Amino acid sequence: MPKARETAVYTHGHHESVLRSHTWRTAANSAAYLLGSLKPHMKILDVGCGPGTITADLAALVPEGHVTGVDHAEGILGRARATAAERGLTNVDFAVADVHALDYPDDTFCVVHAHQVLQHVGDPVQALREMRRVTKPGGIVAVRDSDYAAMTWYPESAGMDDWLDLYRRVARANGGEPDAGRRLRSWALAAGFTDITATSSTWTFATPDERAWWSGLWADRTLASEYARRATESAHATEEQLRAVSRAWREWGEREDGWFSVLHAEILGRK
């Protein structure tokens, strides 16, 4: 029986406004729940590595081990390799992979990590089964995903409400689940995990610089990214509606009392 393959479309794409946020991510701000479990000798698989900033951090934390970063999009791996090279890391490599059918033997890795991946895949339970399969007995599958419906901000903004509604519709039309965070534990149970530690953490954007950065990347992403193209081509929004949402983001970012929080769910599943 053939293995499942990716059927979802990555909603964000790799526009500069997307990479602006992806390259900001570090092991400290995106994988803190995992770091206490790492040992210097470990062999790690980083699924959906993108531009490789978290991957490189993980490699630095396992100097006697090795990290393999994989992504479904071959084009982004050049950026990931450059990130590792700039840091002088020699214990990391990168490859194209589909998380639904990983091209690695059973029991290969000490840790399999995925950040903001399961919300974008066609079958998250199958993805977790594959991540579990390639993990060694006693090893860990570590997954962290945001939950769009749980994101919250102040002050209230009709335009921002429109953004959230639009993003969730586009993401689901692409085959993903934008409210993945709340589902992680359930998906892990369905994938066969019995030893699961479930936690949560947040990103918060409240200072002037944080608001300007977060609002700016979403304002730009709403107009110029793969997400914007799919929103209009699939008739989820007109270009004028996208411009209105982009303006709402910039207006929120200029508010002195502006505050935005992104909730993330996290699981450590032990095999």
GROMACS .gro file of C-alpha atoms in nm:
model
  271
    1MET     CA    1   0.000   0.000   0.000
    2PRO     CA    2   0.156   0.335  -0.100
    3LYS     CA    3   0.239   0.579   0.173
    4ALA     CA    4   0.042   0.901   0.208
    5ARG     CA    5   0.189   1.207   0.045
    6GLU     CA    6   0.146   1.578   0.109
    7THR     CA    7  -0.184   1.711  -0.022
    8ALA     CA    8  -0.194   2.052   0.145
    9VAL     CA    9  -0.051   2.374   0.001
   10TYR     CA   10   0.180   2.579   0.224
   11THR     CA   11  -0.031   2.888   0.289
   12HIS     CA   12   0.244   3.143   0.351
   13GLY     CA   13   0.497   3.067   0.080
   14HIS     CA   14   0.848   3.215   0.116
   15HIS     CA   15   0.799   3.582   0.035
   16GLU     CA   16   1.038   3.821   0.210
   17SER     CA   17   0.763   3.921   0.454
   18VAL     CA   18   0.733   3.555   0.557
   19LEU     CA   19   1.108   3.498   0.590
   20ARG     CA   20   1.125   3.814   0.800
   21SER     CA   21   0.945   3.623   1.075
   22HIS     CA   22   1.091   3.279   1.005
   23THR     CA   23   1.450   3.401   1.034
   24TRP     CA   24   1.362   3.568   1.367
   25ARG     CA   25   1.288   3.230   1.519
   26THR     CA   26   1.544   3.073   1.749
   27ALA     CA   27   1.555   2.764   1.965
   28ALA     CA   28   1.515   2.993   2.266
   29ASN     CA   29   1.200   3.172   2.146
   30SER     CA   30   1.045   2.877   1.960
   31ALA     CA   31   1.163   2.551   2.120
   32ALA     CA   32   1.229   2.629   2.486
   33TYR     CA   33   1.000   2.343   2.594
   34LEU     CA   34   1.242   2.096   2.429
   35LEU     CA   35   1.582   2.235   2.527
   36GLY     CA   36   1.599   2.076   2.871
   37SER     CA   37   1.573   1.732   2.712
   38LEU     CA   38   1.868   1.773   2.476
   39LYS     CA   39   2.203   1.598   2.529
   40PRO     CA   40   2.529   1.682   2.347
   41HIS     CA   41   2.543   1.350   2.158
   42MET     CA   42   2.190   1.348   2.018
   43LYS     CA   43   2.089   1.291   1.657
   44ILE     CA   44   1.801   1.524   1.566
   45LEU     CA   45   1.564   1.556   1.272
   46ASP     CA   46   1.419   1.905   1.227
   47VAL     CA   47   1.105   1.878   1.011
   48GLY     CA   48   0.993   2.185   0.816
   49CYS     CA   49   1.323   2.360   0.884
   50GLY     CA   50   1.260   2.657   0.654
   51PRO     CA   51   1.555   2.899   0.653
   52GLY     CA   52   1.730   2.694   0.921
   53THR     CA   53   1.768   2.931   1.215
   54ILE     CA   54   1.619   2.688   1.469
   55THR     CA   55   1.803   2.400   1.301
   56ALA     CA   56   2.136   2.578   1.342
   57ASP     CA   57   2.063   2.653   1.707
   58LEU     CA   58   1.983   2.287   1.770
   59ALA     CA   59   2.309   2.183   1.600
   60ALA     CA   60   2.503   2.416   1.828
   61LEU     CA   61   2.335   2.254   2.130
   62VAL     CA   62   2.438   1.899   2.029
   63PRO     CA   63   2.807   1.950   1.937
   64GLU     CA   64   2.881   1.576   1.962
   65GLY     CA   65   2.565   1.484   1.770
   66HIS     CA   66   2.410   1.571   1.436
   67VAL     CA   67   2.105   1.758   1.307
   68THR     CA   68   1.929   1.698   0.976
   69GLY     CA   69   1.693   1.971   0.860
   70VAL     CA   70   1.426   1.875   0.607
   71ASP     CA   71   1.166   2.078   0.423
   72HIS     CA   72   0.905   2.007   0.156
   73ALA     CA   73   1.015   2.319  -0.037
   74GLU     CA   74   1.353   2.260  -0.198
   75GLY     CA   75   1.404   2.630  -0.273
   76ILE     CA   76   1.436   2.732   0.092
   77LEU     CA   77   1.714   2.483   0.169
   78GLY     CA   78   1.982   2.700   0.010
   79ARG     CA   79   1.902   2.966   0.269
   80ALA     CA   80   1.919   2.703   0.545
   81ARG     CA   81   2.258   2.578   0.428
   82ALA     CA   82   2.387   2.934   0.418
   83THR     CA   83   2.266   2.992   0.775
   84ALA     CA   84   2.458   2.687   0.898
   85ALA     CA   85   2.769   2.782   0.700
   86GLU     CA   86   2.767   3.137   0.836
   87ARG     CA   87   2.774   2.993   1.188
   88GLY     CA   88   3.055   2.752   1.105
   89LEU     CA   89   2.850   2.445   1.189
   90THR     CA   90   2.974   2.111   1.054
   91ASN     CA   91   2.727   1.875   1.227
   92VAL     CA   92   2.420   1.967   1.021
   93ASP     CA   93   2.284   1.874   0.680
   94PHE     CA   94   1.964   1.944   0.485
   95ALA     CA   95   1.737   1.751   0.251
   96VAL     CA   96   1.397   1.762   0.081
   97ALA     CA   97   1.136   1.548   0.257
   98ASP     CA   98   0.764   1.490   0.296
   99VAL     CA   99   0.670   1.443   0.662
  100HIS     CA  100   0.393   1.201   0.560
  101ALA     CA  101   0.655   0.960   0.421
  102LEU     CA  102   0.998   1.026   0.568
  103ASP     CA  103   1.283   0.862   0.380
  104TYR     CA  104   1.461   0.736   0.692
  105PRO     CA  105   1.470   0.392   0.859
  106ASP     CA  106   1.279   0.315   1.177
  107ASP     CA  107   1.446   0.420   1.503
  108THR     CA  108   1.696   0.663   1.347
  109PHE     CA  109   1.676   0.983   1.556
  110CYS     CA  110   1.692   1.068   1.925
  111VAL     CA  111   1.465   1.370   1.872
  112VAL     CA  112   1.230   1.465   1.589
  113HIS     CA  113   1.128   1.830   1.606
  114ALA     CA  114   0.869   2.030   1.411
  115HIS     CA  115   0.784   2.396   1.464
  116GLN     CA  116   0.469   2.540   1.300
  117VAL     CA  117   0.443   2.243   1.066
  118LEU     CA  118   0.134   2.037   1.152
  119GLN     CA  119  -0.100   2.330   1.088
  120HIS     CA  120   0.007   2.323   0.724
  121VAL     CA  121   0.004   1.950   0.639
  122GLY     CA  122  -0.273   1.744   0.484
  123ASP     CA  123  -0.269   1.463   0.743
  124PRO     CA  124  -0.118   1.564   1.077
  125VAL     CA  125  -0.184   1.227   1.238
  126GLN     CA  126   0.006   1.046   0.963
  127ALA     CA  127   0.283   1.305   0.997
  128LEU     CA  128   0.310   1.228   1.368
  129ARG     CA  129   0.310   0.854   1.298
  130GLU     CA  130   0.605   0.902   1.064
  131MET     CA  131   0.787   1.123   1.312
  132ARG     CA  132   0.732   0.858   1.578
  133ARG     CA  133   0.845   0.577   1.345
  134VAL     CA  134   1.186   0.734   1.278
  135THR     CA  135   1.240   0.813   1.648
  136LYS     CA  136   1.447   0.572   1.856
  137PRO     CA  137   1.279   0.388   2.146
  138GLY     CA  138   1.291   0.625   2.443
  139GLY     CA  139   1.335   0.921   2.208
  140ILE     CA  140   1.119   1.232   2.178
  141VAL     CA  141   0.891   1.384   1.918
  142ALA     CA  142   0.864   1.758   1.988
  143VAL     CA  143   0.595   1.961   1.813
  144ARG     CA  144   0.487   2.323   1.858
  145ASP     CA  145   0.205   2.493   1.667
  146SER     CA  146   0.019   2.819   1.704
  147ASP     CA  147  -0.360   2.837   1.724
  148TYR     CA  148  -0.505   3.121   1.519
  149ALA     CA  149  -0.846   3.127   1.686
  150ALA     CA  150  -0.669   3.174   2.020
  151MET     CA  151  -0.463   3.473   1.905
  152THR     CA  152  -0.575   3.791   2.075
  153TRP     CA  153  -0.501   4.161   2.054
  154TYR     CA  154  -0.591   4.504   2.182
  155PRO     CA  155  -0.747   4.740   2.091
  156GLU     CA  156  -1.035   4.583   1.903
  157SER     CA  157  -1.024   4.624   1.527
  158ALA     CA  158  -1.284   4.520   1.271
  159GLY     CA  159  -1.007   4.500   1.011
  160MET     CA  160  -0.804   4.264   1.227
  161ASP     CA  161  -1.115   4.051   1.280
  162ASP     CA  162  -1.146   4.036   0.901
  163TRP     CA  163  -0.781   3.928   0.879
  164LEU     CA  164  -0.832   3.637   1.120
  165ASP     CA  165  -1.146   3.520   0.943
  166LEU     CA  166  -0.979   3.545   0.603
  167TYR     CA  167  -0.659   3.369   0.706
  168ARG     CA  168  -0.846   3.075   0.858
  169ARG     CA  169  -1.060   3.033   0.546
  170VAL     CA  170  -0.760   3.045   0.312
  171ALA     CA  171  -0.556   2.804   0.526
  172ARG     CA  172  -0.837   2.550   0.539
  173ALA     CA  173  -0.899   2.580   0.164
  174ASN     CA  174  -0.528   2.495   0.124
  175GLY     CA  175  -0.580   2.173   0.321
  176GLY     CA  176  -0.436   2.288   0.655
  177GLU     CA  177  -0.576   2.348   1.004
  178PRO     CA  178  -0.493   2.697   1.135
  179ASP     CA  179  -0.626   2.613   1.484
  180ALA     CA  180  -0.377   2.330   1.516
  181GLY     CA  181  -0.246   2.412   1.862
  182ARG     CA  182  -0.549   2.291   2.055
  183ARG     CA  183  -0.550   1.968   1.852
  184LEU     CA  184  -0.187   1.859   1.904
  185ARG     CA  185  -0.249   1.630   2.200
  186SER     CA  186  -0.549   1.470   2.031
  187TRP     CA  187  -0.351   1.413   1.710
  188ALA     CA  188  -0.064   1.262   1.908
  189LEU     CA  189  -0.297   1.018   2.083
  190ALA     CA  190  -0.443   0.918   1.746
  191ALA     CA  191  -0.088   0.863   1.615
  192GLY     CA  192  -0.015   0.611   1.891
  193PHE     CA  193   0.163   0.817   2.157
  194THR     CA  194   0.085   0.724   2.517
  195ASP     CA  195   0.351   0.927   2.701
  196ILE     CA  196   0.272   1.290   2.619
  197THR     CA  197   0.368   1.609   2.799
  198ALA     CA  198   0.147   1.896   2.680
  199THR     CA  199   0.236   2.259   2.753
  200SER     CA  200   0.183   2.604   2.604
  201SER     CA  201   0.370   2.931   2.564
  202THR     CA  202   0.325   3.262   2.388
  203TRP     CA  203   0.489   3.524   2.174
  204THR     CA  204   0.387   3.876   2.280
  205PHE     CA  205   0.432   4.192   2.073
  206ALA     CA  206   0.378   4.510   2.275
  207THR     CA  207   0.674   4.748   2.257
  208PRO     CA  208   0.685   5.004   1.975
  209ASP     CA  209   0.955   4.808   1.792
  210GLU     CA  210   0.772   4.475   1.839
  211ARG     CA  211   0.443   4.622   1.717
  212ALA     CA  212   0.607   4.783   1.416
  213TRP     CA  213   0.781   4.460   1.319
  214TRP     CA  214   0.483   4.227   1.369
  215SER     CA  215   0.228   4.458   1.208
  216GLY     CA  216   0.462   4.541   0.921
  217LEU     CA  217   0.530   4.183   0.821
  218TRP     CA  218   0.159   4.095   0.830
  219ALA     CA  219   0.064   4.411   0.642
  220ASP     CA  220   0.315   4.320   0.372
  221ARG     CA  221   0.224   3.950   0.374
  222THR     CA  222  -0.142   4.038   0.322
  223LEU     CA  223  -0.058   4.219  -0.002
  224ALA     CA  224   0.239   4.042  -0.155
  225SER     CA  225   0.284   3.682  -0.040
  226GLU     CA  226   0.162   3.345  -0.166
  227TYR     CA  227  -0.117   3.376   0.093
  228ALA     CA  228  -0.234   3.700  -0.074
  229ARG     CA  229  -0.230   3.542  -0.418
  230ARG     CA  230  -0.431   3.243  -0.306
  231ALA     CA  231  -0.679   3.463  -0.120
  232THR     CA  232  -0.768   3.649  -0.439
  233GLU     CA  233  -0.740   3.360  -0.687
  234SER     CA  234  -0.972   3.145  -0.476
  235ALA     CA  235  -1.218   3.437  -0.435
  236HIS     CA  236  -1.183   3.452  -0.058
  237ALA     CA  237  -1.104   3.823  -0.083
  238THR     CA  238  -1.076   4.103  -0.335
  239GLU     CA  239  -0.762   4.312  -0.371
  240GLU     CA  240  -0.944   4.603  -0.206
  241GLN     CA  241  -1.034   4.383   0.091
  242LEU     CA  242  -0.670   4.281   0.123
  243ARG     CA  243  -0.565   4.645   0.117
  244ALA     CA  244  -0.815   4.719   0.395
  245VAL     CA  245  -0.677   4.436   0.607
  246SER     CA  246  -0.321   4.556   0.545
  247ARG     CA  247  -0.418   4.908   0.655
  248ALA     CA  248  -0.578   4.767   0.971
  249TRP     CA  249  -0.251   4.594   1.059
  250ARG     CA  250  -0.053   4.915   1.017
  251GLU     CA  251  -0.308   5.116   1.217
  252TRP     CA  252  -0.289   4.865   1.500
  253GLY     CA  253   0.092   4.875   1.493
  254GLU     CA  254   0.086   5.252   1.541
  255ARG     CA  255  -0.132   5.235   1.851
  256GLU     CA  256   0.058   5.318   2.168
  257ASP     CA  257  -0.168   5.081   2.361
  258GLY     CA  258  -0.139   4.801   2.104
  259TRP     CA  259  -0.077   4.446   2.228
  260PHE     CA  260  -0.080   4.111   2.046
  261SER     CA  261  -0.034   3.759   2.181
  262VAL     CA  262   0.021   3.436   1.986
  263LEU     CA  263  -0.066   3.120   2.178
  264HIS     CA  264   0.135   2.806   2.099
  265ALA     CA  265   0.062   2.452   2.209
  266GLU     CA  266   0.355   2.216   2.258
  267ILE     CA  267   0.386   1.842   2.300
  268LEU     CA  268   0.674   1.616   2.394
  269GLY     CA  269   0.579   1.265   2.292
  270ARG     CA  270   0.810   0.991   2.414
  271LYS     CA  271   0.833   0.672   2.210
   0.00000   0.00000   0.00000
